Short mmCIF file of C-alpha atoms and ligand atoms in Angstrom, two decimals:
data_model
loop_
_atom_site.label_atom_id
_atom_site.label_comp_id
_atom_site.label_asym_id
_atom_site.label_seq_id
_atom_site.Cartn_x
_atom_site.Cartn_y
_atom_site.Cartn_z
CA UNK L 778 -36.34 12.91 -19.04
CA UNK L 779 -38.84 15.52 -20.13
CA UNK L 780 -40.95 18.24 -18.58
CA UNK L 781 -44.36 16.97 -17.50
CA UNK L 782 -46.85 16.68 -20.44
CA UNK L 783 -50.19 17.86 -19.00
CA UNK L 784 -52.61 15.24 -20.38
CA UNK L 785 -50.65 11.95 -20.20
CA UNK L 786 -51.81 9.25 -17.75
CA UNK L 787 -48.73 9.11 -15.60
CA UNK L 788 -47.97 6.75 -12.73
CA UNK L 789 -47.58 8.59 -9.42
CA UNK L 790 -45.45 7.21 -6.60
CA UNK L 791 -48.06 7.70 -3.91
CA UNK L 792 -50.81 6.03 -5.94
CA UNK L 793 -48.97 2.69 -5.81
CA UNK L 794 -49.80 0.80 -2.63
CA UNK L 795 -47.76 -2.41 -3.03
CA UNK L 796 -44.23 -1.10 -3.25
CA UNK L 797 -41.27 -3.50 -3.13
CA UNK L 798 -38.89 -2.99 -0.20
CA UNK L 799 -35.52 -1.76 -1.50
CA UNK L 800 -33.56 -4.14 0.74
CA UNK L 801 -35.10 -7.09 -1.17
CA UNK L 802 -33.00 -6.07 -4.17
CA UNK L 803 -29.73 -6.44 -2.26
CA UNK L 804 -30.32 -9.22 0.23
CA UNK L 805 -32.24 -11.73 -1.93
CA UNK L 806 -30.35 -14.85 -2.94
CA UNK L 807 -31.18 -14.02 -6.56
CA UNK L 808 -31.09 -10.25 -6.51
CA UNK L 809 -31.20 -10.12 -10.30
CA UNK L 810 -34.62 -11.80 -10.28
CA UNK L 811 -35.95 -9.05 -8.01
CA UNK L 812 -34.66 -6.27 -10.29
CA UNK L 813 -35.91 -8.06 -13.41
CA UNK L 814 -39.34 -8.55 -11.85
CA UNK L 815 -39.49 -4.81 -11.19
CA UNK L 816 -38.32 -4.02 -14.73
CA UNK L 817 -40.94 -6.28 -16.28
CA UNK L 818 -43.70 -4.78 -14.20
CA UNK L 819 -42.69 -1.12 -14.25
CA UNK L 820 -40.21 -0.48 -17.06
CA UNK L 821 -37.35 1.96 -16.51
CA UNK L 822 -38.47 3.33 -13.10
CA UNK L 823 -40.25 1.43 -10.31
CA UNK L 824 -41.93 2.60 -7.10
CA UNK L 825 -40.17 1.14 -4.04
CA UNK L 826 -39.98 1.71 -0.29
CA UNK L 827 -36.62 2.72 1.23
CA UNK L 828 -38.12 1.23 4.39
CA UNK L 829 -41.78 0.47 5.04
CA UNK L 830 -43.86 3.57 4.26
CA UNK L 831 -40.96 5.65 2.88
CA UNK L 832 -41.43 5.72 -0.92
CA UNK L 833 -38.86 6.44 -3.62
CA UNK L 834 -38.37 5.87 -7.34
CA UNK L 835 -35.90 3.17 -8.31
CA UNK L 836 -34.38 3.91 -11.72
CA UNK L 837 -33.72 0.64 -13.57
CA UNK L 838 -33.02 1.58 -17.20
CA UNK L 839 -29.43 2.36 -18.23
CA UNK L 840 -30.29 5.51 -20.23
CA UNK L 841 -32.57 6.82 -17.47
CA UNK L 842 -29.90 6.08 -14.82
CA UNK L 843 -27.21 7.97 -16.73
CA UNK L 844 -29.73 10.79 -17.29
CA UNK L 845 -30.39 11.13 -13.55
CA UNK L 846 -26.70 10.97 -12.59
CA UNK L 847 -25.65 13.51 -15.20
CA UNK L 848 -28.53 15.94 -14.62
CA UNK L 849 -27.35 17.18 -11.24
CA UNK L 850 -29.40 20.38 -11.54
CA UNK L 851 -32.68 18.46 -11.57
CA UNK L 852 -31.65 15.60 -9.27
CA UNK L 853 -29.74 16.99 -6.31
CA UNK L 854 -28.23 15.25 -3.31
CA UNK L 855 -29.42 17.72 -0.67
CA UNK L 856 -32.14 15.83 1.28
CA UNK L 857 -33.55 19.01 2.83
CA UNK L 858 -35.98 19.25 -0.15
CA UNK L 859 -37.28 15.70 0.41
CA UNK L 860 -41.07 15.94 0.73
CA UNK L 861 -41.22 13.13 3.28
CA UNK L 862 -39.99 15.63 5.92
CA UNK L 863 -43.21 17.63 5.63
CA UNK L 864 -45.26 14.42 5.65
CA UNK L 865 -43.51 13.16 8.82
CA UNK L 866 -42.51 9.87 7.18
CA UNK L 867 -39.44 9.13 9.27
CA UNK L 868 -40.14 7.53 12.63
CA UNK L 869 -37.68 8.07 15.50
CA UNK L 870 -36.20 4.57 15.03
CA UNK L 871 -35.74 4.92 11.28
CA UNK L 872 -32.37 3.86 9.91
CA UNK L 873 -32.77 6.52 7.24
CA UNK L 874 -32.10 9.55 9.45
CA UNK L 875 -28.43 9.62 8.42
CA UNK L 876 -29.37 9.49 4.73
CA UNK L 877 -32.39 11.80 4.70
CA UNK L 878 -31.70 14.18 7.57
CA UNK L 879 -32.41 17.88 6.99
CA UNK L 880 -29.21 18.79 8.84
CA UNK L 881 -26.66 20.18 6.40
CA UNK L 882 -24.16 17.45 5.49
CA UNK L 883 -20.57 18.57 5.33
CA UNK L 884 -18.93 16.35 2.69
CA UNK L 885 -18.71 16.26 -1.07
CA UNK L 886 -21.07 13.23 -1.20
CA UNK L 887 -24.03 15.43 -0.32
CA UNK L 888 -22.86 18.70 -1.85
CA UNK L 889 -24.44 20.08 -5.01
CA UNK L 890 -23.51 22.70 -7.58
CA UNK L 891 -20.86 25.25 -6.59
CA UNK L 892 -20.11 23.59 -3.25
CA UNK L 893 -19.45 20.22 -4.87
CA UNK L 894 -17.41 21.92 -7.61
CA UNK L 895 -15.23 23.42 -4.84
CA UNK L 896 -14.88 20.26 -2.71
CA UNK L 897 -14.26 17.73 -5.50
CA UNK L 898 -10.97 19.01 -7.05
CA UNK L 899 -8.88 18.45 -3.89
CA UNK L 900 -10.10 14.84 -3.82
CA UNK L 901 -9.23 14.32 -7.49
CA UNK L 902 -5.84 15.99 -6.99
CA UNK L 903 -4.97 13.98 -3.87
CA UNK L 904 -6.03 10.64 -5.38
CA UNK L 905 -4.44 11.32 -8.78
CA UNK L 906 -1.09 11.82 -7.07
CA UNK L 907 -1.07 8.44 -5.36
CA UNK L 908 1.63 6.29 -6.87
CA UNK L 909 -0.17 3.07 -7.83
CA UNK L 910 3.00 0.99 -7.53
CA UNK L 911 3.41 2.22 -3.96
CA UNK L 912 -0.26 1.53 -3.20
CA UNK L 913 0.23 -1.96 -4.62
CA UNK L 914 3.30 -2.59 -2.47
CA UNK L 915 1.50 -1.35 0.66
CA UNK L 916 -1.50 -3.57 -0.09
CA UNK L 917 0.70 -6.62 -0.67
CA UNK L 918 2.60 -6.10 2.58
CA UNK L 919 -0.52 -5.51 4.70
CA UNK L 920 -2.34 -8.49 3.15
CA UNK L 921 0.68 -10.65 3.96
CA UNK L 922 0.58 -9.56 7.61
CA UNK L 923 -3.14 -10.22 7.88
CA UNK L 924 -2.85 -13.69 6.36
CA UNK L 925 -0.02 -14.43 8.83
CA UNK L 926 -2.54 -13.89 11.63
CA UNK L 927 -4.91 -16.68 10.58
CA UNK L 928 -2.78 -18.92 8.36
CA UNK L 929 -1.84 -21.39 11.10
CA UNK L 930 -5.41 -21.62 12.38
CA UNK L 931 -6.55 -23.33 9.17
CA UNK L 932 -9.85 -21.48 9.04
CA UNK L 933 -11.09 -17.91 8.81
CA UNK L 934 -14.05 -15.74 7.91
CA UNK L 935 -12.75 -13.95 4.84
CA UNK L 936 -15.25 -11.09 5.23
CA UNK L 937 -14.66 -10.14 8.89
CA UNK L 938 -10.97 -11.05 9.01
CA UNK L 939 -9.82 -10.01 5.55
CA UNK L 940 -12.14 -8.11 3.17
CA UNK L 941 -13.32 -5.78 5.95
CA UNK L 942 -9.81 -5.16 7.28
CA UNK L 943 -7.50 -4.80 4.25
CA UNK L 944 -9.15 -1.64 2.81
CA UNK L 945 -9.06 0.21 6.12
CA UNK L 946 -5.40 -0.65 6.75
CA UNK L 947 -4.36 0.32 3.21
CA UNK L 948 -6.33 3.58 3.23
CA UNK L 949 -4.93 4.48 6.67
CA UNK L 950 -1.40 4.11 5.37
CA UNK L 951 -2.20 6.09 2.20
CA UNK L 952 -3.76 8.71 4.51
CA UNK L 953 -0.43 8.86 6.38
CA UNK L 954 -1.84 7.67 9.72
CA UNK L 955 0.37 5.94 12.29
CA UNK L 956 -0.71 2.31 12.96
CA UNK L 957 -1.83 3.24 16.52
CA UNK L 958 -3.99 6.11 15.23
CA UNK L 959 -5.45 3.90 12.51
CA UNK L 960 -6.34 1.21 15.03
CA UNK L 961 -8.04 3.73 17.32
CA UNK L 962 -10.01 5.18 14.38
CA UNK L 963 -11.15 1.70 13.43
CA UNK L 964 -12.28 0.98 17.02
CA UNK L 965 -14.15 4.29 17.16
CA UNK L 966 -15.84 3.74 13.79
CA UNK L 967 -16.98 0.28 14.89
CA UNK L 968 -18.23 1.57 18.24
CA UNK L 969 -20.20 4.39 16.60
CA UNK L 970 -22.19 1.80 14.70
CA UNK L 971 -22.78 -0.38 17.75
CA UNK L 972 -25.97 0.11 19.72
CA UNK L 973 -25.55 1.84 23.05
CA UNK L 974 -22.21 3.42 22.24
CA UNK L 975 -21.79 7.05 23.23
CA UNK L 976 -21.73 8.20 19.63
CA UNK L 977 -21.33 11.89 20.47
CA UNK L 978 -18.13 11.46 22.49
CA UNK L 979 -16.75 9.00 19.96
CA UNK L 980 -17.54 11.29 17.02
CA UNK L 981 -15.75 14.13 18.83
CA UNK L 982 -12.71 11.92 19.39
CA UNK L 983 -12.74 10.87 15.72
CA UNK L 984 -12.86 14.52 14.60
CA UNK L 985 -10.03 15.39 16.98
CA UNK L 986 -7.74 12.63 15.69
CA UNK L 987 -8.40 13.47 12.02
CA UNK L 988 -8.08 17.25 12.52
CA UNK L 989 -4.84 16.76 14.48
CA UNK L 990 -3.58 14.59 11.66
CA UNK L 991 -4.31 17.29 9.06
CA UNK L 992 -2.36 19.86 11.14
CA UNK L 993 0.52 17.41 11.61
CA UNK L 994 0.61 16.55 7.87
CA UNK L 995 0.80 20.22 6.89
CA UNK L 996 3.54 20.93 9.45
CA UNK L 997 5.61 18.01 8.11
CA UNK L 998 4.80 18.55 4.42
CA UNK L 999 3.80 14.90 3.96
CA UNK L 1000 2.94 13.63 0.47
CA UNK L 1001 0.12 11.32 1.49
CA UNK L 1002 -3.61 12.02 1.04
CA UNK L 1003 -3.81 14.04 4.28
CA UNK L 1004 -0.74 16.05 3.27
CA UNK L 1005 -2.29 16.91 -0.11
CA UNK L 1006 -5.61 17.96 1.44
CA UNK L 1007 -3.82 19.92 4.19
CA UNK L 1008 -2.34 22.42 1.72
CA UNK L 1009 -5.17 22.51 -0.86
CA UNK L 1010 -6.58 25.99 -1.28
CA UNK L 1011 -10.16 24.94 -2.19
CA UNK L 1012 -11.19 24.37 1.42
CA UNK L 1013 -12.55 27.06 3.70
CA UNK L 1014 -10.91 25.56 6.80
CA UNK L 1015 -9.36 22.48 8.40
CA UNK L 1016 -12.78 21.17 9.45
CA UNK L 1017 -13.64 20.72 5.76
CA UNK L 1018 -10.25 19.08 5.18
CA UNK L 1019 -10.78 16.62 8.04
CA UNK L 1020 -14.33 15.84 6.85
CA UNK L 1021 -13.06 15.21 3.35
CA UNK L 1022 -10.32 12.86 4.56
CA UNK L 1023 -12.89 10.91 6.59
CA UNK L 1024 -15.27 10.80 3.60
CA UNK L 1025 -12.61 9.47 1.21
CA UNK L 1026 -11.62 6.76 3.68
CA UNK L 1027 -15.23 5.74 4.34
CA UNK L 1028 -16.11 5.59 0.62
CA UNK L 1029 -13.03 3.55 -0.19
CA UNK L 1030 -13.34 1.07 2.65
CA UNK L 1031 -17.03 0.26 2.10
CA UNK L 1032 -16.78 -0.27 -1.64
CA UNK L 1033 -13.53 -2.20 -1.39
CA UNK L 1034 -14.90 -4.47 1.33
CA UNK L 1035 -17.76 -5.40 -1.00
CA UNK L 1036 -15.54 -5.81 -4.08
CA UNK L 1037 -12.95 -8.01 -2.35
CA UNK L 1038 -15.63 -10.11 -0.60
CA UNK L 1039 -17.74 -10.54 -3.73
CA UNK L 1040 -14.75 -11.42 -5.91
CA UNK L 1041 -13.55 -14.05 -3.44
CA UNK L 1042 -17.10 -15.38 -3.18
CA UNK L 1043 -17.44 -15.64 -6.95
CA UNK L 1044 -14.17 -17.54 -7.30
CA UNK L 1045 -14.82 -19.83 -4.32
CA UNK L 1046 -18.47 -20.54 -5.15
CA UNK L 1047 -18.46 -20.91 -8.89
CA UNK L 1048 -16.36 -23.74 -10.39
CA UNK L 1049 -16.52 -22.02 -13.82
CA UNK L 1050 -14.52 -19.15 -12.37
CA UNK L 1051 -12.21 -21.08 -10.07
CA UNK L 1052 -11.37 -23.43 -12.96
CA UNK L 1053 -10.66 -20.61 -15.39
CA UNK L 1054 -8.69 -18.58 -12.83
CA UNK L 1055 -6.56 -21.47 -11.56
CA UNK L 1056 -6.06 -22.62 -15.14
CA UNK L 1057 -4.62 -19.19 -15.96
CA UNK L 1058 -7.33 -18.49 -18.57
CA UNK L 1059 -8.93 -15.71 -16.57
CA UNK L 1060 -7.07 -12.90 -14.83
CA UNK L 1061 -8.25 -11.59 -11.46
CA UNK L 1062 -8.98 -8.30 -13.25
CA UNK L 1063 -11.53 -10.10 -15.39
CA UNK L 1064 -13.19 -11.54 -12.29
CA UNK L 1065 -13.35 -8.02 -10.78
CA UNK L 1066 -15.08 -6.88 -13.98
CA UNK L 1067 -17.47 -9.80 -13.77
CA UNK L 1068 -18.49 -8.72 -10.26
CA UNK L 1069 -18.77 -5.07 -11.30
CA UNK L 1070 -20.96 -6.04 -14.26
CA UNK L 1071 -23.17 -8.72 -12.83
CA UNK L 1072 -23.39 -8.29 -9.06
CA UNK L 1073 -22.09 -4.84 -8.42
CA UNK L 1074 -20.88 -3.69 -5.01
CA UNK L 1075 -23.03 -0.51 -4.83
CA UNK L 1076 -26.25 -1.76 -6.47
CA UNK L 1077 -28.41 1.17 -5.32
CA UNK L 1078 -26.85 4.63 -5.08
CA UNK L 1079 -27.73 7.05 -2.30
CA UNK L 1080 -30.91 9.00 -3.19
CA UNK L 1081 -31.13 12.13 -5.27
CA UNK L 1082 -34.13 14.50 -4.91
CA UNK L 1083 -36.09 16.06 -7.79
CA UNK L 1084 -36.07 19.87 -7.72
CA UNK L 1085 -39.15 20.03 -10.00
CA UNK L 1086 -41.67 17.62 -11.56
CA UNK L 1087 -40.15 15.46 -14.32
CA UNK L 1088 -41.13 12.27 -16.10
CA UNK L 1089 -39.14 9.09 -16.53
CA UNK L 1090 -41.05 7.17 -19.20
CA UNK L 1091 -44.65 7.00 -17.96
CA UNK L 1092 -43.71 7.79 -14.34
CA UNK L 1093 -44.20 11.21 -12.83
CA UNK L 1094 -41.41 12.11 -10.45
CA UNK L 1095 -42.81 14.92 -8.36
CA UNK L 1096 -40.81 17.74 -6.84
CA UNK L 1097 -39.07 16.63 -3.63
CA UNK L 1098 -39.41 12.88 -4.29
CA UNK L 1099 -36.43 10.60 -3.71
CA UNK L 1100 -34.84 8.91 -6.72
CA UNK L 1101 -32.45 5.96 -6.31
CA UNK L 1102 -30.33 4.83 -9.24
CA UNK L 1103 -30.17 1.04 -9.40
CA UNK L 1104 -26.70 0.47 -10.83
CA UNK L 1105 -27.22 -3.28 -10.79
CA UNK L 1106 -30.36 -3.02 -12.93
CA UNK L 1107 -28.78 -0.45 -15.28
CA UNK L 1108 -25.80 -2.78 -15.80
CA UNK L 1109 -28.23 -5.59 -16.67
CA UNK L 1110 -30.43 -3.49 -18.95
CA UNK L 1111 -31.08 -5.76 -21.96
CA UNK L 1112 -30.70 -2.69 -24.18
CA UNK L 1113 -26.99 -2.39 -23.28
CA UNK L 1114 -25.99 -5.80 -21.99
CA UNK L 1115 -24.28 -8.34 -24.20
CA UNK L 1116 -26.21 -11.59 -24.60
CA UNK L 1117 -23.04 -13.68 -24.32
CA UNK L 1118 -21.77 -13.49 -20.72
CA UNK L 1119 -18.13 -13.83 -21.79
CA UNK L 1120 -18.47 -10.77 -24.03
CA UNK L 1121 -18.35 -8.59 -20.93
CA UNK L 1122 -14.77 -9.71 -20.17
CA UNK L 1123 -12.55 -6.66 -20.68
CA UNK L 1124 -15.59 -4.42 -21.27
CA UNK L 1125 -15.85 -1.71 -18.59
CA UNK L 1126 -18.92 0.18 -19.78
CA UNK L 1127 -20.73 -0.54 -16.52
CA UNK L 1128 -22.10 2.11 -14.17
CA UNK L 1129 -20.45 0.52 -11.14
CA UNK L 1130 -18.24 3.56 -10.50
CA UNK L 1131 -21.17 5.95 -11.04
CA UNK L 1132 -21.43 8.75 -13.62
CA UNK L 1133 -21.73 12.51 -13.66
CA UNK L 1134 -20.40 14.94 -11.06
CA UNK L 1135 -20.30 12.40 -8.20
CA UNK L 1136 -18.67 9.55 -10.17
CA UNK L 1137 -16.00 7.65 -8.24
CA UNK L 1138 -12.68 9.49 -8.22
CA UNK L 1139 -10.61 6.33 -7.68
CA UNK L 1140 -11.64 3.46 -9.97
CA UNK L 1141 -8.03 2.62 -10.86
CA UNK L 1142 -6.76 2.74 -7.31
CA UNK L 1143 -9.74 0.70 -6.15
CA UNK L 1144 -9.02 -1.98 -8.72
CA UNK L 1145 -5.33 -2.13 -7.75
CA UNK L 1146 -6.13 -2.65 -4.07
CA UNK L 1147 -8.89 -5.20 -4.74
CA UNK L 1148 -6.83 -7.14 -7.29
CA UNK L 1149 -3.87 -7.47 -4.96
CA UNK L 1150 -6.01 -8.36 -1.93
CA UNK L 1151 -7.63 -11.22 -3.86
CA UNK L 1152 -4.42 -12.37 -5.54
CA UNK L 1153 -2.35 -12.40 -2.34
CA UNK L 1154 -4.89 -14.54 -0.54
CA UNK L 1155 -5.20 -17.07 -3.35
CA UNK L 1156 -1.43 -17.09 -3.77
CA UNK L 1157 -0.79 -17.90 -0.13
CA UNK L 1158 -3.59 -20.33 0.72
CA UNK L 1159 -5.52 -23.14 -0.88
CA UNK L 1160 -8.96 -22.11 0.26
CA UNK L 1161 -12.22 -24.07 0.39
CA UNK L 1162 -15.55 -22.47 1.21
CA UNK L 1163 -17.32 -24.11 4.17
CA UNK L 1164 -20.91 -25.22 3.65
CA UNK L 1165 -23.16 -25.09 0.62
CA UNK L 1166 -21.86 -22.57 -1.96
CA UNK L 1167 -25.47 -21.81 -2.96
CA UNK L 1168 -26.41 -20.79 0.58
CA UNK L 1169 -24.45 -17.55 0.93
CA UNK L 1170 -26.05 -15.12 3.36
CA UNK L 1171 -25.98 -11.56 2.00
CA UNK L 1172 -25.47 -8.46 4.15
CA UNK L 1173 -28.72 -6.58 4.75
CA UNK L 1174 -27.81 -3.10 3.55
CA UNK L 1175 -30.17 -1.64 0.93
CA UNK L 1176 -27.20 0.14 -0.69
CA UNK L 1177 -24.41 -2.44 -0.78
CA UNK L 1178 -24.23 -6.10 -1.78
CA UNK L 1179 -21.66 -8.44 -0.27
CA UNK L 1180 -21.68 -11.77 1.56
CA UNK L 1181 -22.19 -11.30 5.30
CA UNK L 1182 -19.69 -14.11 5.95
CA UNK L 1183 -17.29 -16.26 3.96
CA UNK L 1184 -16.22 -19.05 6.32
CA UNK L 1185 -13.37 -21.00 4.76
CA UNK L 1186 -10.87 -23.67 5.65
CA UNK L 1187 -7.44 -24.01 4.15
CA UNK L 1188 -4.61 -26.44 4.29
CA UNK L 1189 -1.48 -25.11 5.89
CA UNK L 1190 1.13 -24.25 3.27
CA UNK L 1191 3.50 -26.61 5.03
CA UNK L 1192 1.19 -29.50 4.09
CA UNK L 1193 0.09 -28.36 0.64
CA UNK L 1194 2.52 -27.73 -2.19
CA UNK L 1195 1.80 -24.24 -3.50
CA UNK L 1196 2.26 -23.11 -7.07
CA UNK L 1197 5.14 -20.69 -7.53
CA UNK L 1198 2.73 -18.07 -8.68
CA UNK L 1199 -1.04 -17.80 -8.61
CA UNK L 1200 -2.67 -17.99 -11.08
CA UNK L 1201 -0.12 -20.25 -12.81
CA UNK L 1202 1.68 -18.50 -15.59
CA UNK L 1203 1.97 -15.17 -13.77
CA UNK L 1204 5.18 -14.42 -11.95
CA UNK L 1205 4.20 -11.14 -10.36
CA UNK L 1206 1.05 -9.19 -9.77
CA UNK L 1207 1.28 -6.06 -11.85
CA UNK L 1208 0.09 -2.94 -10.05
C1 HEM V 734 -13.11 -0.38 -5.94
C2 HEM V 734 -14.30 -0.22 -5.60
C3 HEM V 734 -15.09 1.05 -5.66
C4 HEM V 734 -16.34 1.16 -6.17
C5 HEM V 734 -17.15 0.05 -6.81
C6 HEM V 734 -16.75 2.54 -6.01
C7 HEM V 734 -17.97 3.03 -6.43
C8 HEM V 734 -18.35 4.36 -6.29
C9 HEM V 734 -19.59 4.90 -6.80
C10 HEM V 734 -20.67 4.11 -7.52
C11 HEM V 734 -19.62 6.22 -6.50
C12 HEM V 734 -20.72 7.22 -6.87
C13 HEM V 734 -21.73 7.38 -5.76
C14 HEM V 734 -22.91 8.25 -6.18
O1 HEM V 734 -22.92 8.84 -7.27
O2 HEM V 734 -23.87 8.34 -5.40
C15 HEM V 734 -18.40 6.51 -5.77
C16 HEM V 734 -18.09 7.74 -5.28
C17 HEM V 734 -16.97 7.98 -4.54
N1 HEM V 734 -15.91 7.12 -4.33
FE1 HEM V 734 -15.75 5.23 -4.98
N2 HEM V 734 -15.75 3.22 -5.38
C18 HEM V 734 -14.70 2.36 -5.16
C19 HEM V 734 -13.49 2.66 -4.59
C20 HEM V 734 -13.15 3.90 -4.12
C21 HEM V 734 -11.85 4.24 -3.55
C22 HEM V 734 -10.66 3.27 -3.47
C23 HEM V 734 -11.94 5.54 -3.15
C24 HEM V 734 -10.89 6.43 -2.51
C25 HEM V 734 -9.62 6.15 -2.39
C26 HEM V 734 -13.27 6.01 -3.46
C27 HEM V 734 -13.74 7.28 -3.17
C28 HEM V 734 -14.98 7.77 -3.58
C29 HEM V 734 -15.46 9.11 -3.25
C30 HEM V 734 -14.73 10.16 -2.42
C31 HEM V 734 -16.71 9.24 -3.87
C32 HEM V 734 -17.66 10.47 -3.80
C33 HEM V 734 -17.43 11.35 -5.02
C34 HEM V 734 -18.36 12.55 -5.05
O3 HEM V 734 -19.41 12.57 -4.38
O4 HEM V 734 -18.03 13.49 -5.80
N3 HEM V 734 -13.97 5.01 -4.05
N4 HEM V 734 -17.64 5.37 -5.69
#
């Protein structure tokens, strides 16, 4: 990225009329084809619409993506400088109000500079102190209980009944919440997203439960995530602590949902993977890497905003414009990607956990939880995907990619002889 050279013919965002809708990149059956089409037409940065009429730059090249993520003085997360506010681009029904609102956002996700540098260390400290073996044991136990619920039925939707539930249950226990509190928080979170719900009252109840939990954790000196945040001196007050606990849980549950669902989908849909995994030639960890390389869970990161005019290649990013890093496209950049697909096995140089100041603080913990969730399911049940494996319907979020549903049937374990360990050749799932 360089300062703007005065005489170069640069492409301006607002001069491009036919901008691709961002959601096409995540919900298309072949999302890679959409990104590659944009790369071929535009190079390392493409003009897109976050929703119709709301333009942004989509950064496709690996070097440019890393440049944006690491240069957090030029590309900040505070949407109050977004120029679309002055142009009145957001209609009242826009789904982007949460993302682009001028209202100050309280968590580390949207904090820049000194504020982020103050809010991030407690998160790193709390997550670094989680014992991975304990997290693994919790995940295994909770997965077992969930599978018990649908095992006898012989069918399930592995997204709604498993991938969407495991991360929340595990994070709630790591947060130190009682099962009753966790269940209420889950109900509230769901209701907040449902149309017609009284979001204000529900948000107040959510804040009350989490704040009460912080106070309780400090009083009892607990050694869970809430207990660590409760005594950390970086925060100004307990409101910041409660907001941080909620932010960690939300970040973990969304990304883990997508990683567990995508990994199960890859194994169930693609005979090359199921064959290699069941034959013991491919570890679940390698399948997680395959997802994180090729069809990453967070393909488009939340926007950054340029604090001054800069160029990315021949594109002029003007002050206040939104810039979205396309992790999927960066991972597939021909300049960094191995030509042989199997060369990526064991190689973790992807951008799937981000980079720079806002990089994910929990890649190891995330992998432990996802690996055990996938392994436990495949260990317990012999699962077959219902319907045509090529007809998976993808969730319609412009930021995340995961199957909307994974309807499966399975033979009851009383009818089907199960291998002693899954995949064969492993006796235990290492944390
Ligand atoms: C395993 C799947 C996961 C993936 C693929 C993932 C991916 C990411 C990515 C790409 C970012 C950077 C976002 C950005 O720069 O805009 C991020 C940030 C974050 N992740 Fe994760 N994550 C995962 C699991 C987790 C877990 C298990 C936790 C917590 C226990 C977590 C907590 C966070 C938090 C708090 C941030 C914000 C950091 C900041 O803004 O400084 N993530 N994650």
